[in-house]
C-alpha atoms as a printed R data frame, in Angstrom:
    type eleno elety resid chain resno       x       y      z
1   ATOM     1    CA   MET     A     1   0.000   0.000  0.000
2   ATOM     2    CA   GLY     A     2   2.628   2.854 -0.094
3   ATOM     3    CA   GLU     A     3   2.976   5.978  1.970
4   ATOM     4    CA   ASN     A     4  -0.654   6.265  2.955
5   ATOM     5    CA   PHE     A     5  -0.830   2.686  4.180
6   ATOM     6    CA   ASP     A     6   2.148   3.378  6.416
7   ATOM     7    CA   GLU     A     7   0.508   6.618  7.501
8   ATOM     8    CA   LEU     A     8  -2.545   4.596  8.497
9   ATOM     9    CA   VAL     A     9  -0.300   2.491 10.711
10  ATOM    10    CA   SER     A    10   1.395   5.518 12.241
11  ATOM    11    CA   ASN     A    11  -1.893   7.297 12.957
12  ATOM    12    CA   LEU     A    12  -3.797   4.350 14.354
13  ATOM    13    CA   SER     A    13  -4.510   4.523 18.052
14  ATOM    14    CA   SER     A    14  -2.846   1.252 19.295
15  ATOM    15    CA   PHE     A    15  -1.904  -1.241 22.269
16  ATOM    16    CA   ASN     A    16   1.070  -3.013 24.034
17  ATOM    17    CA   VAL     A    17   1.372  -5.284 27.049
18  ATOM    18    CA   SER     A    18   5.108  -5.183 27.416
19  ATOM    19    CA   ASN     A    19   7.935  -2.719 27.912
20  ATOM    20    CA   ASP     A    20  10.324  -5.402 26.648
21  ATOM    21    CA   GLU     A    21   9.690  -6.114 22.972
22  ATOM    22    CA   ASN     A    22  11.142  -9.606 23.405
23  ATOM    23    CA   CYS     A    23   8.504 -10.875 25.800
24  ATOM    24    CA   ALA     A    24   4.745 -10.672 26.267
25  ATOM    25    CA   VAL     A    25   4.952  -8.596 29.457
26  ATOM    26    CA   SER     A    26   7.707  -7.405 31.764
27  ATOM    27    CA   ARG     A    27   7.656  -6.561 35.465
28  ATOM    28    CA   PHE     A    28   9.125  -3.141 34.745
29  ATOM    29    CA   ASP     A    29   6.107  -2.272 32.602
30  ATOM    30    CA   LEU     A    30   3.781  -3.270 35.418
31  ATOM    31    CA   TYR     A    31   5.309  -0.940 37.972
32  ATOM    32    CA   LYS     A    32   6.699   1.938 35.948
33  ATOM    33    CA   SER     A    33   3.458   3.942 36.125
34  ATOM    34    CA   LYS     A    34   2.341   3.373 39.691
35  ATOM    35    CA   SER     A    35  -0.570   5.538 40.747
36  ATOM    36    CA   THR     A    36  -3.400   5.366 43.225
37  ATOM    37    CA   LYS     A    37  -6.625   3.581 42.405
38  ATOM    38    CA   ALA     A    38  -8.450   6.935 42.380
39  ATOM    39    CA   ASP     A    39  -5.922   8.433 39.938
40  ATOM    40    CA   GLN     A    40  -6.265   5.445 37.633
41  ATOM    41    CA   GLU     A    41 -10.057   5.622 37.619
42  ATOM    42    CA   SER     A    42  -9.956   9.375 36.958
43  ATOM    43    CA   ARG     A    43  -7.669   8.859 33.966
44  ATOM    44    CA   ARG     A    44  -9.990   6.176 32.625
45  ATOM    45    CA   GLN     A    45 -12.927   8.554 32.639
46  ATOM    46    CA   LYS     A    46 -10.875  11.295 30.949
47  ATOM    47    CA   PHE     A    47  -9.646   8.802 28.357
48  ATOM    48    CA   LEU     A    48 -13.212   7.751 27.535
49  ATOM    49    CA   GLU     A    49 -14.269  11.383 27.179
50  ATOM    50    CA   ARG     A    50 -11.319  12.166 24.936
51  ATOM    51    CA   GLN     A    51 -12.277   9.248 22.684
52  ATOM    52    CA   LYS     A    52 -15.599  10.918 21.939
53  ATOM    53    CA   ASN     A    53 -13.902  14.169 20.977
54  ATOM    54    CA   ASP     A    54 -11.196  12.530 18.841
55  ATOM    55    CA   ARG     A    55 -13.404  10.081 16.966
56  ATOM    56    CA   GLN     A    56 -14.216  12.363 13.996
57  ATOM    57    CA   LYS     A    57 -10.646  13.618 13.694
58  ATOM    58    CA   SER     A    58  -9.267  10.092 13.526
59  ATOM    59    CA   LEU     A    59 -11.833   9.051 10.963
60  ATOM    60    CA   ASP     A    60 -10.938  12.052  8.789
61  ATOM    61    CA   VAL     A    61  -7.291  11.020  8.857
62  ATOM    62    CA   LEU     A    62  -8.142   7.472  7.831
63  ATOM    63    CA   ARG     A    63 -10.450   8.729  5.070
64  ATOM    64    CA   ASN     A    64  -7.656  10.847  3.608
65  ATOM    65    CA   ILE     A    65  -5.333   7.841  3.689
66  ATOM    66    CA   GLU     A    66  -7.850   5.689  1.838
67  ATOM    67    CA   GLU     A    67  -8.176   8.273 -0.954
68  ATOM    68    CA   ASP     A    68  -4.501   8.032 -1.870
69  ATOM    69    CA   SER     A    69  -3.524   4.485 -0.850
70  ATOM    70    CA   GLU     A    70  -1.121   3.930 -3.770
71  ATOM    71    CA   SER     A    71   1.280   6.816 -3.107
72  ATOM    72    CA   GLN     A    72   4.942   5.709 -3.105
73  ATOM    73    CA   SER     A    73   6.579   8.825 -1.614
74  ATOM    74    CA   PRO     A    74   9.721   8.112  0.453
75  ATOM    75    CA   LYS     A    75   9.428   8.069  4.262
76  ATOM    76    CA   LYS     A    76  11.893   9.241  6.895
77  ATOM    77    CA   ILE     A    77   9.904   7.980  9.888
78  ATOM    78    CA   ASN     A    78   9.310   4.301 10.646
79  ATOM    79    CA   PRO     A    79   5.486   4.039 10.497
80  ATOM    80    CA   PHE     A    80   5.470   0.759 12.457
81  ATOM    81    CA   LYS     A    81   7.280   2.098 15.525
82  ATOM    82    CA   ASN     A    82   5.399   2.360 18.841
83  ATOM    83    CA   GLN     A    83   2.053   1.293 17.386
84  ATOM    84    CA   LEU     A    84   1.107  -1.325 19.976
85  ATOM    85    CA   MET     A    85  -1.333  -0.296 22.697
86  ATOM    86    CA   LEU     A    86   0.334  -0.350 26.115
87  ATOM    87    CA   SER     A    87  -1.353  -1.666 29.246
88  ATOM    88    CA   GLU     A    88  -1.198  -0.431 32.826
89  ATOM    89    CA   TRP     A    89  -1.052  -2.826 35.747
90  ATOM    90    CA   PHE     A    90  -4.198  -2.911 37.855
91  ATOM    91    CA   GLN     A    91  -3.708  -1.114 41.167
92  ATOM    92    CA   ASP     A    92  -6.922  -2.803 42.282
93  ATOM    93    CA   ALA     A    93  -9.917  -4.431 40.640
94  ATOM    94    CA   PRO     A    94 -12.133  -1.687 39.135
95  ATOM    95    CA   GLY     A    95 -15.541  -1.379 40.755
96  ATOM    96    CA   ASP     A    96 -17.197  -2.037 37.401
97  ATOM    97    CA   LEU     A    97 -14.959  -4.997 36.487
98  ATOM    98    CA   GLU     A    98 -17.758  -7.513 35.892
99  ATOM    99    CA   GLU     A    99 -19.983  -5.057 34.048
100 ATOM   100    CA   ASN     A   100 -17.599  -3.085 31.821
101 ATOM   101    CA   TRP     A   101 -14.459  -5.150 31.287
102 ATOM   102    CA   ILE     A   102 -13.368  -8.146 29.189
103 ATOM   103    CA   CYS     A   103 -10.186 -10.134 29.731
104 ATOM   104    CA   LYS     A   104  -7.904 -12.464 27.775
105 ATOM   105    CA   LEU     A   105  -5.216 -14.939 28.737
106 ATOM   106    CA   ALA     A   106  -1.905 -13.704 27.327
107 ATOM   107    CA   PRO     A   107   0.742 -16.251 26.300
108 ATOM   108    CA   VAL     A   108   4.422 -15.930 27.131
109 ATOM   109    CA   GLY     A   109   5.997 -14.830 23.866
110 ATOM   110    CA   HIS     A   110   7.082 -11.926 21.664
111 ATOM   111    CA   ARG     A   111   4.657  -9.060 21.165
112 ATOM   112    CA   SER     A   112   4.105  -8.363 17.458
113 ATOM   113    CA   LEU     A   113   2.337  -5.984 15.134
114 ATOM   114    CA   VAL     A   114   1.260  -8.202 12.214
115 ATOM   115    CA   VAL     A   115   0.824  -6.305  8.942
116 ATOM   116    CA   ALA     A   116  -0.535  -7.974  5.783
117 ATOM   117    CA   HIS     A   117  -0.244  -5.833  2.640
118 ATOM   118    CA   ARG     A   118   1.167  -5.862 -0.894
119 ATOM   119    CA   GLY     A   119   0.857  -9.633 -1.033
120 ATOM   120    CA   ARG     A   120   3.086 -10.309  2.005
121 ATOM   121    CA   THR     A   121   2.666 -10.528  5.764
122 ATOM   122    CA   GLU     A   122   5.225  -8.897  8.050
123 ATOM   123    CA   SER     A   123   5.712  -8.948 11.802
124 ATOM   124    CA   TYR     A   124   7.200  -6.013 13.714
125 ATOM   125    CA   THR     A   125   8.408  -5.502 17.258
126 ATOM   126    CA   LYS     A   126   7.148  -2.634 19.383
127 ATOM   127    CA   SER     A   127  10.115  -0.536 18.253
128 ATOM   128    CA   GLY     A   128   9.211  -1.105 14.592
129 ATOM   129    CA   TYR     A   129  11.895  -3.670 13.758
130 ATOM   130    CA   ARG     A   130  10.725  -6.183 11.165
131 ATOM   131    CA   THR     A   131  11.263  -9.725 12.424
132 ATOM   132    CA   ASP     A   132   9.823 -11.743  9.533
133 ATOM   133    CA   SER     A   133   8.131 -11.566  6.124
134 ATOM   134    CA   PHE     A   134   5.994 -14.476  4.980
135 ATOM   135    CA   PRO     A   135   2.816 -15.470  3.077
136 ATOM   136    CA   SER     A   136  -0.465 -15.811  4.975
137 ATOM   137    CA   ASN     A   137  -4.185 -16.203  4.386
138 ATOM   138    CA   LEU     A   138  -4.849 -12.771  5.887
139 ATOM   139    CA   PRO     A   139  -6.453 -10.244  3.501
140 ATOM   140    CA   GLY     A   140  -3.472  -8.521  1.880
141 ATOM   141    CA   GLY     A   141  -1.108 -11.298  2.874
142 ATOM   142    CA   SER     A   142  -0.960 -13.113 -0.471
143 ATOM   143    CA   ASN     A   143  -0.855 -12.194 -4.162
144 ATOM   144    CA   SER     A   144  -4.539 -13.015 -4.595
145 ATOM   145    CA   THR     A   145  -5.518 -10.444 -1.928
146 ATOM   146    CA   ARG     A   146  -2.704  -7.885 -2.333
147 ATOM   147    CA   SER     A   147  -5.139  -5.009 -2.966
148 ATOM   148    CA   SER     A   148  -6.281  -4.983  0.681
149 ATOM   149    CA   TYR     A   149  -4.492  -4.820  4.031
150 ATOM   150    CA   THR     A   150  -4.915  -6.138  7.569
151 ATOM   151    CA   LEU     A   151  -3.321  -5.175 10.918
152 ATOM   152    CA   LEU     A   152  -3.338  -7.370 14.019
153 ATOM   153    CA   ASP     A   153  -1.945  -7.140 17.547
154 ATOM   154    CA   ALA     A   154  -0.530 -10.550 18.456
155 ATOM   155    CA   VAL     A   155   1.904 -12.543 20.566
156 ATOM   156    CA   TRP     A   156   4.386 -14.754 18.685
157 ATOM   157    CA   VAL     A   157   5.088 -18.054 20.475
158 ATOM   158    CA   GLU     A   158   8.137 -19.537 18.822
159 ATOM   159    CA   GLU     A   159   7.769 -22.986 20.394
160 ATOM   160    CA   ASN     A   160   4.373 -23.393 18.688
161 ATOM   161    CA   GLN     A   161   5.257 -21.420 15.550
162 ATOM   162    CA   THR     A   162   1.995 -19.560 16.139
163 ATOM   163    CA   PHE     A   163   0.753 -15.975 16.341
164 ATOM   164    CA   TYR     A   164  -1.905 -15.707 19.071
165 ATOM   165    CA   VAL     A   165  -4.028 -12.685 18.189
166 ATOM   166    CA   LEU     A   166  -5.050 -10.314 20.963
167 ATOM   167    CA   ASP     A   167  -6.754  -7.588 18.944
168 ATOM   168    CA   MET     A   168  -7.778  -6.537 15.454
169 ATOM   169    CA   ILE     A   169  -6.869  -3.026 14.255
170 ATOM   170    CA   CYS     A   170  -7.860  -3.232 10.593
171 ATOM   171    CA   PHE     A   171  -9.365  -6.017  8.468
172 ATOM   172    CA   LYS     A   172  -9.578  -6.139  4.686
173 ATOM   173    CA   SER     A   173  -8.786  -2.384  4.451
174 ATOM   174    CA   HIS     A   174 -11.523  -1.506  6.982
175 ATOM   175    CA   PRO     A   175  -9.984   0.142 10.091
176 ATOM   176    CA   ILE     A   176 -11.805  -0.694 13.317
177 ATOM   177    CA   ASN     A   177  -9.371   0.940 15.737
178 ATOM   178    CA   ASN     A   178 -12.010   3.528 16.609
179 ATOM   179    CA   SER     A   179 -14.539   0.816 17.443
180 ATOM   180    CA   GLU     A   180 -15.077  -0.254 21.043
181 ATOM   181    CA   ALA     A   181 -13.147  -3.268 22.304
182 ATOM   182    CA   GLU     A   182 -16.285  -5.344 22.723
183 ATOM   183    CA   PHE     A   183 -17.076  -4.942 19.014
184 ATOM   184    CA   ARG     A   184 -13.457  -5.460 17.890
185 ATOM   185    CA   PHE     A   185 -13.301  -8.764 19.739
186 ATOM   186    CA   TYR     A   186 -16.636  -9.927 18.346
187 ATOM   187    CA   TRP     A   187 -15.588  -8.887 14.827
188 ATOM   188    CA   GLY     A   188 -12.187 -10.524 15.138
189 ATOM   189    CA   GLN     A   189 -13.629 -13.781 16.416
190 ATOM   190    CA   THR     A   190 -16.207 -13.764 13.599
191 ATOM   191    CA   LYS     A   191 -13.682 -13.047 10.862
192 ATOM   192    CA   PHE     A   192 -11.273 -15.721 12.073
193 ATOM   193    CA   SER     A   193 -13.976 -18.391 12.303
194 ATOM   194    CA   GLU     A   194 -15.952 -17.514  9.147
195 ATOM   195    CA   ASP     A   195 -13.561 -15.760  6.722
196 ATOM   196    CA   LEU     A   196 -10.285 -17.449  7.731
197 ATOM   197    CA   PRO     A   197 -11.159 -21.056  8.626
198 ATOM   198    CA   ASN     A   198  -7.718 -22.437  7.685
199 ATOM   199    CA   ILE     A   199  -5.513 -19.769  9.203
200 ATOM   200    CA   GLY     A   200  -5.091 -21.731 12.425
201 ATOM   201    CA   THR     A   201  -2.899 -24.311 10.696
202 ATOM   202    CA   GLU     A   202   0.476 -24.086  8.964
203 ATOM   203    CA   ARG     A   203   0.399 -24.462  5.179
204 ATOM   204    CA   ARG     A   204   2.651 -23.565  2.285
205 ATOM   205    CA   ARG     A   205   0.612 -20.431  1.615
206 ATOM   206    CA   ASN     A   206   0.069 -19.764  5.312
207 ATOM   207    CA   ARG     A   207   3.519 -20.231  6.834
208 ATOM   208    CA   TYR     A   208   2.550 -19.719 10.466
209 ATOM   209    CA   ALA     A   209  -0.630 -20.588 12.305
210 ATOM   210    CA   MET     A   210  -2.657 -17.624 13.612
211 ATOM   211    CA   LYS     A   211  -5.208 -18.166 16.355
212 ATOM   212    CA   TRP     A   212  -7.684 -15.701 17.820
213 ATOM   213    CA   LEU     A   213  -7.536 -15.533 21.631
214 ATOM   214    CA   PRO     A   214 -11.074 -15.807 23.052
215 ATOM   215    CA   SER     A   215 -12.609 -13.202 25.333
216 ATOM   216    CA   ILE     A   216 -13.444 -14.021 28.938
217 ATOM   217    CA   THR     A   217 -16.133 -12.340 31.031
218 ATOM   218    CA   CYS     A   218 -14.681 -10.767 34.158
219 ATOM   219    CA   THR     A   219 -16.601 -12.784 36.740
220 ATOM   220    CA   LYS     A   220 -14.612 -14.686 39.337
221 ATOM   221    CA   SER     A   221 -16.012 -18.001 38.138
222 ATOM   222    CA   ALA     A   222 -15.249 -17.334 34.443
223 ATOM   223    CA   MET     A   223 -11.710 -16.107 35.116
224 ATOM   224    CA   SER     A   224 -10.965 -19.001 37.466
225 ATOM   225    CA   SER     A   225 -12.296 -21.528 34.966
226 ATOM   226    CA   ALA     A   226 -10.205 -20.036 32.137
227 ATOM   227    CA   VAL     A   227  -7.008 -20.070 34.190
228 ATOM   228    CA   GLU     A   228  -7.518 -23.644 35.411
229 ATOM   229    CA   GLN     A   229  -7.987 -25.086 31.922
230 ATOM   230    CA   GLU     A   230  -5.094 -26.644 30.041
231 ATOM   231    CA   HIS     A   231  -3.555 -24.439 27.344
232 ATOM   232    CA   GLU     A   232  -1.280 -25.138 24.402
233 ATOM   233    CA   TYR     A   233   0.934 -22.234 25.488
234 ATOM   234    CA   LYS     A   234   2.422 -21.030 28.752
235 ATOM   235    CA   VAL     A   235   0.177 -18.352 30.244
236 ATOM   236    CA   ASP     A   236   1.882 -15.093 31.224
237 ATOM   237    CA   GLY     A   237  -1.068 -13.259 32.750
238 ATOM   238    CA   LEU     A   238  -4.467 -11.688 32.205
239 ATOM   239    CA   LEU     A   239  -5.100  -8.648 30.022
240 ATOM   240    CA   PHE     A   240  -8.169  -6.558 30.810
241 ATOM   241    CA   TYR     A   241  -9.909  -4.336 28.264
242 ATOM   242    CA   HIS     A   242 -12.588  -1.767 29.020
243 ATOM   243    CA   LYS     A   243 -15.496  -2.662 26.738
244 ATOM   244    CA   MET     A   244 -15.744   0.923 25.447
245 ATOM   245    CA   GLY     A   245 -12.024   1.441 24.875
246 ATOM   246    CA   HIS     A   246 -10.668   2.181 21.399
247 ATOM   247    CA   TYR     A   247  -7.339   0.867 20.114
248 ATOM   248    CA   THR     A   248  -4.879   3.675 20.829
249 ATOM   249    CA   ALA     A   249  -1.096   3.869 20.425
250 ATOM   250    CA   GLY     A   250   0.871   3.944 23.647
251 ATOM   251    CA   SER     A   251  -0.156   3.529 27.265
252 ATOM   252    CA   SER     A   252  -3.899   3.327 27.928
253 ATOM   253    CA   PRO     A   253  -5.670   3.241 31.321
254 ATOM   254    CA   LEU     A   254  -8.435   1.315 29.511
255 ATOM   255    CA   VAL     A   255  -6.155  -1.739 29.241
256 ATOM   256    CA   GLY     A   256  -5.079  -3.435 32.476
257 ATOM   257    CA   TRP     A   257  -2.576  -6.182 33.176
258 ATOM   258    CA   LEU     A   258  -1.924  -8.688 35.941
259 ATOM   259    CA   LYS     A   259   0.735 -11.392 36.129
260 ATOM   260    CA   MET     A   260  -0.562 -14.805 37.113
261 ATOM   261    CA   ASP     A   261   0.801 -14.632 40.666
262 ATOM   262    CA   MET     A   262  -1.147 -11.395 41.274
263 ATOM   263    CA   LEU     A   263  -4.631 -12.749 40.462
264 ATOM   264    CA   ASN     A   264  -5.609 -13.930 43.933
265 ATOM   265    CA   SER     A   265  -4.490 -10.814 45.797
266 ATOM   266    CA   VAL     A   266  -5.880  -8.249 43.349
267 ATOM   267    CA   LEU     A   267  -9.033 -10.003 42.111
268 ATOM   268    CA   GLY     A   268  -9.897 -12.013 45.210
269 ATOM   269    CA   LEU     A   269  -9.690 -15.348 43.385
270 ATOM   270    CA   ASP     A   270  -8.877 -18.643 45.074
271 ATOM   271    CA   LEU     A   271  -6.488 -20.329 42.659
272 ATOM   272    CA   ASP     A   272  -3.480 -22.567 43.129
273 ATOM   273    CA   LEU     A   273  -0.814 -20.338 41.558
274 ATOM   274    CA   THR     A   274   2.212 -22.085 43.067
275 ATOM   275    CA   SER     A   275   3.748 -22.914 39.686
276 ATOM   276    CA   TYR     A   276   3.410 -19.333 38.465
277 ATOM   277    CA   THR     A   277   4.895 -17.961 41.696
278 ATOM   278    CA   MET     A   278   7.894 -20.256 41.266
279 ATOM   279    CA   ASP     A   279   8.319 -19.214 37.619
280 ATOM   280    CA   SER     A   280   8.320 -15.522 38.462
């Protein structure tokens, strides 16, 4: 897609769990922005209000990009740098956790911005370094779909040769970063199950498996059940998304994070987390 595709990437409001681009989440990221529970809740409300005011501006930017998607002008700025949405660690469980939040189990792995365009699929670190280029069944990721583009927020687990997808930013040239998290997750799950039925397996034209990570309701029973199940990957922690939050670049108070050994103390769960405590 050219300059305007890269501009789309650089202007998207985005998300990241980790301060260390080589792992899913780091302890430093959890504690670097310590604040009181009241401060965190205040920033959440301001963030939600700012979303309303910025919605039309962001859409105008994306509309201008779409109008000139084939421009090939040279770039001096890496458009893939710092585009993942950053989480904040939960100081305490929000009072509206069950009503207004969704969570996901995050694998231990390498955080990646997955970009399918011009007939190839590329993965980038948080700092914008390209780690791989390969064919995939994503729209834009092969010659048969090169006219469109797709952006995903994922965790690369090398042991499984799999990208586990946390969030969808754009699908088939339709940006949804300004949609609420609840819709993005529904849309992503739908597209992966209906439009991309074979993307969860490795094939010659789909070099790496890509799997959508399911959403979990934030009740104690649902979270406990999800954690206690067996998983094909090592679980790093729980990511929490405010249902109304947009996908924005950089740190967002509308995305929370807890390591596995923090779940009982912060959420009041009653889980056997001995193995996770030993790992940490």
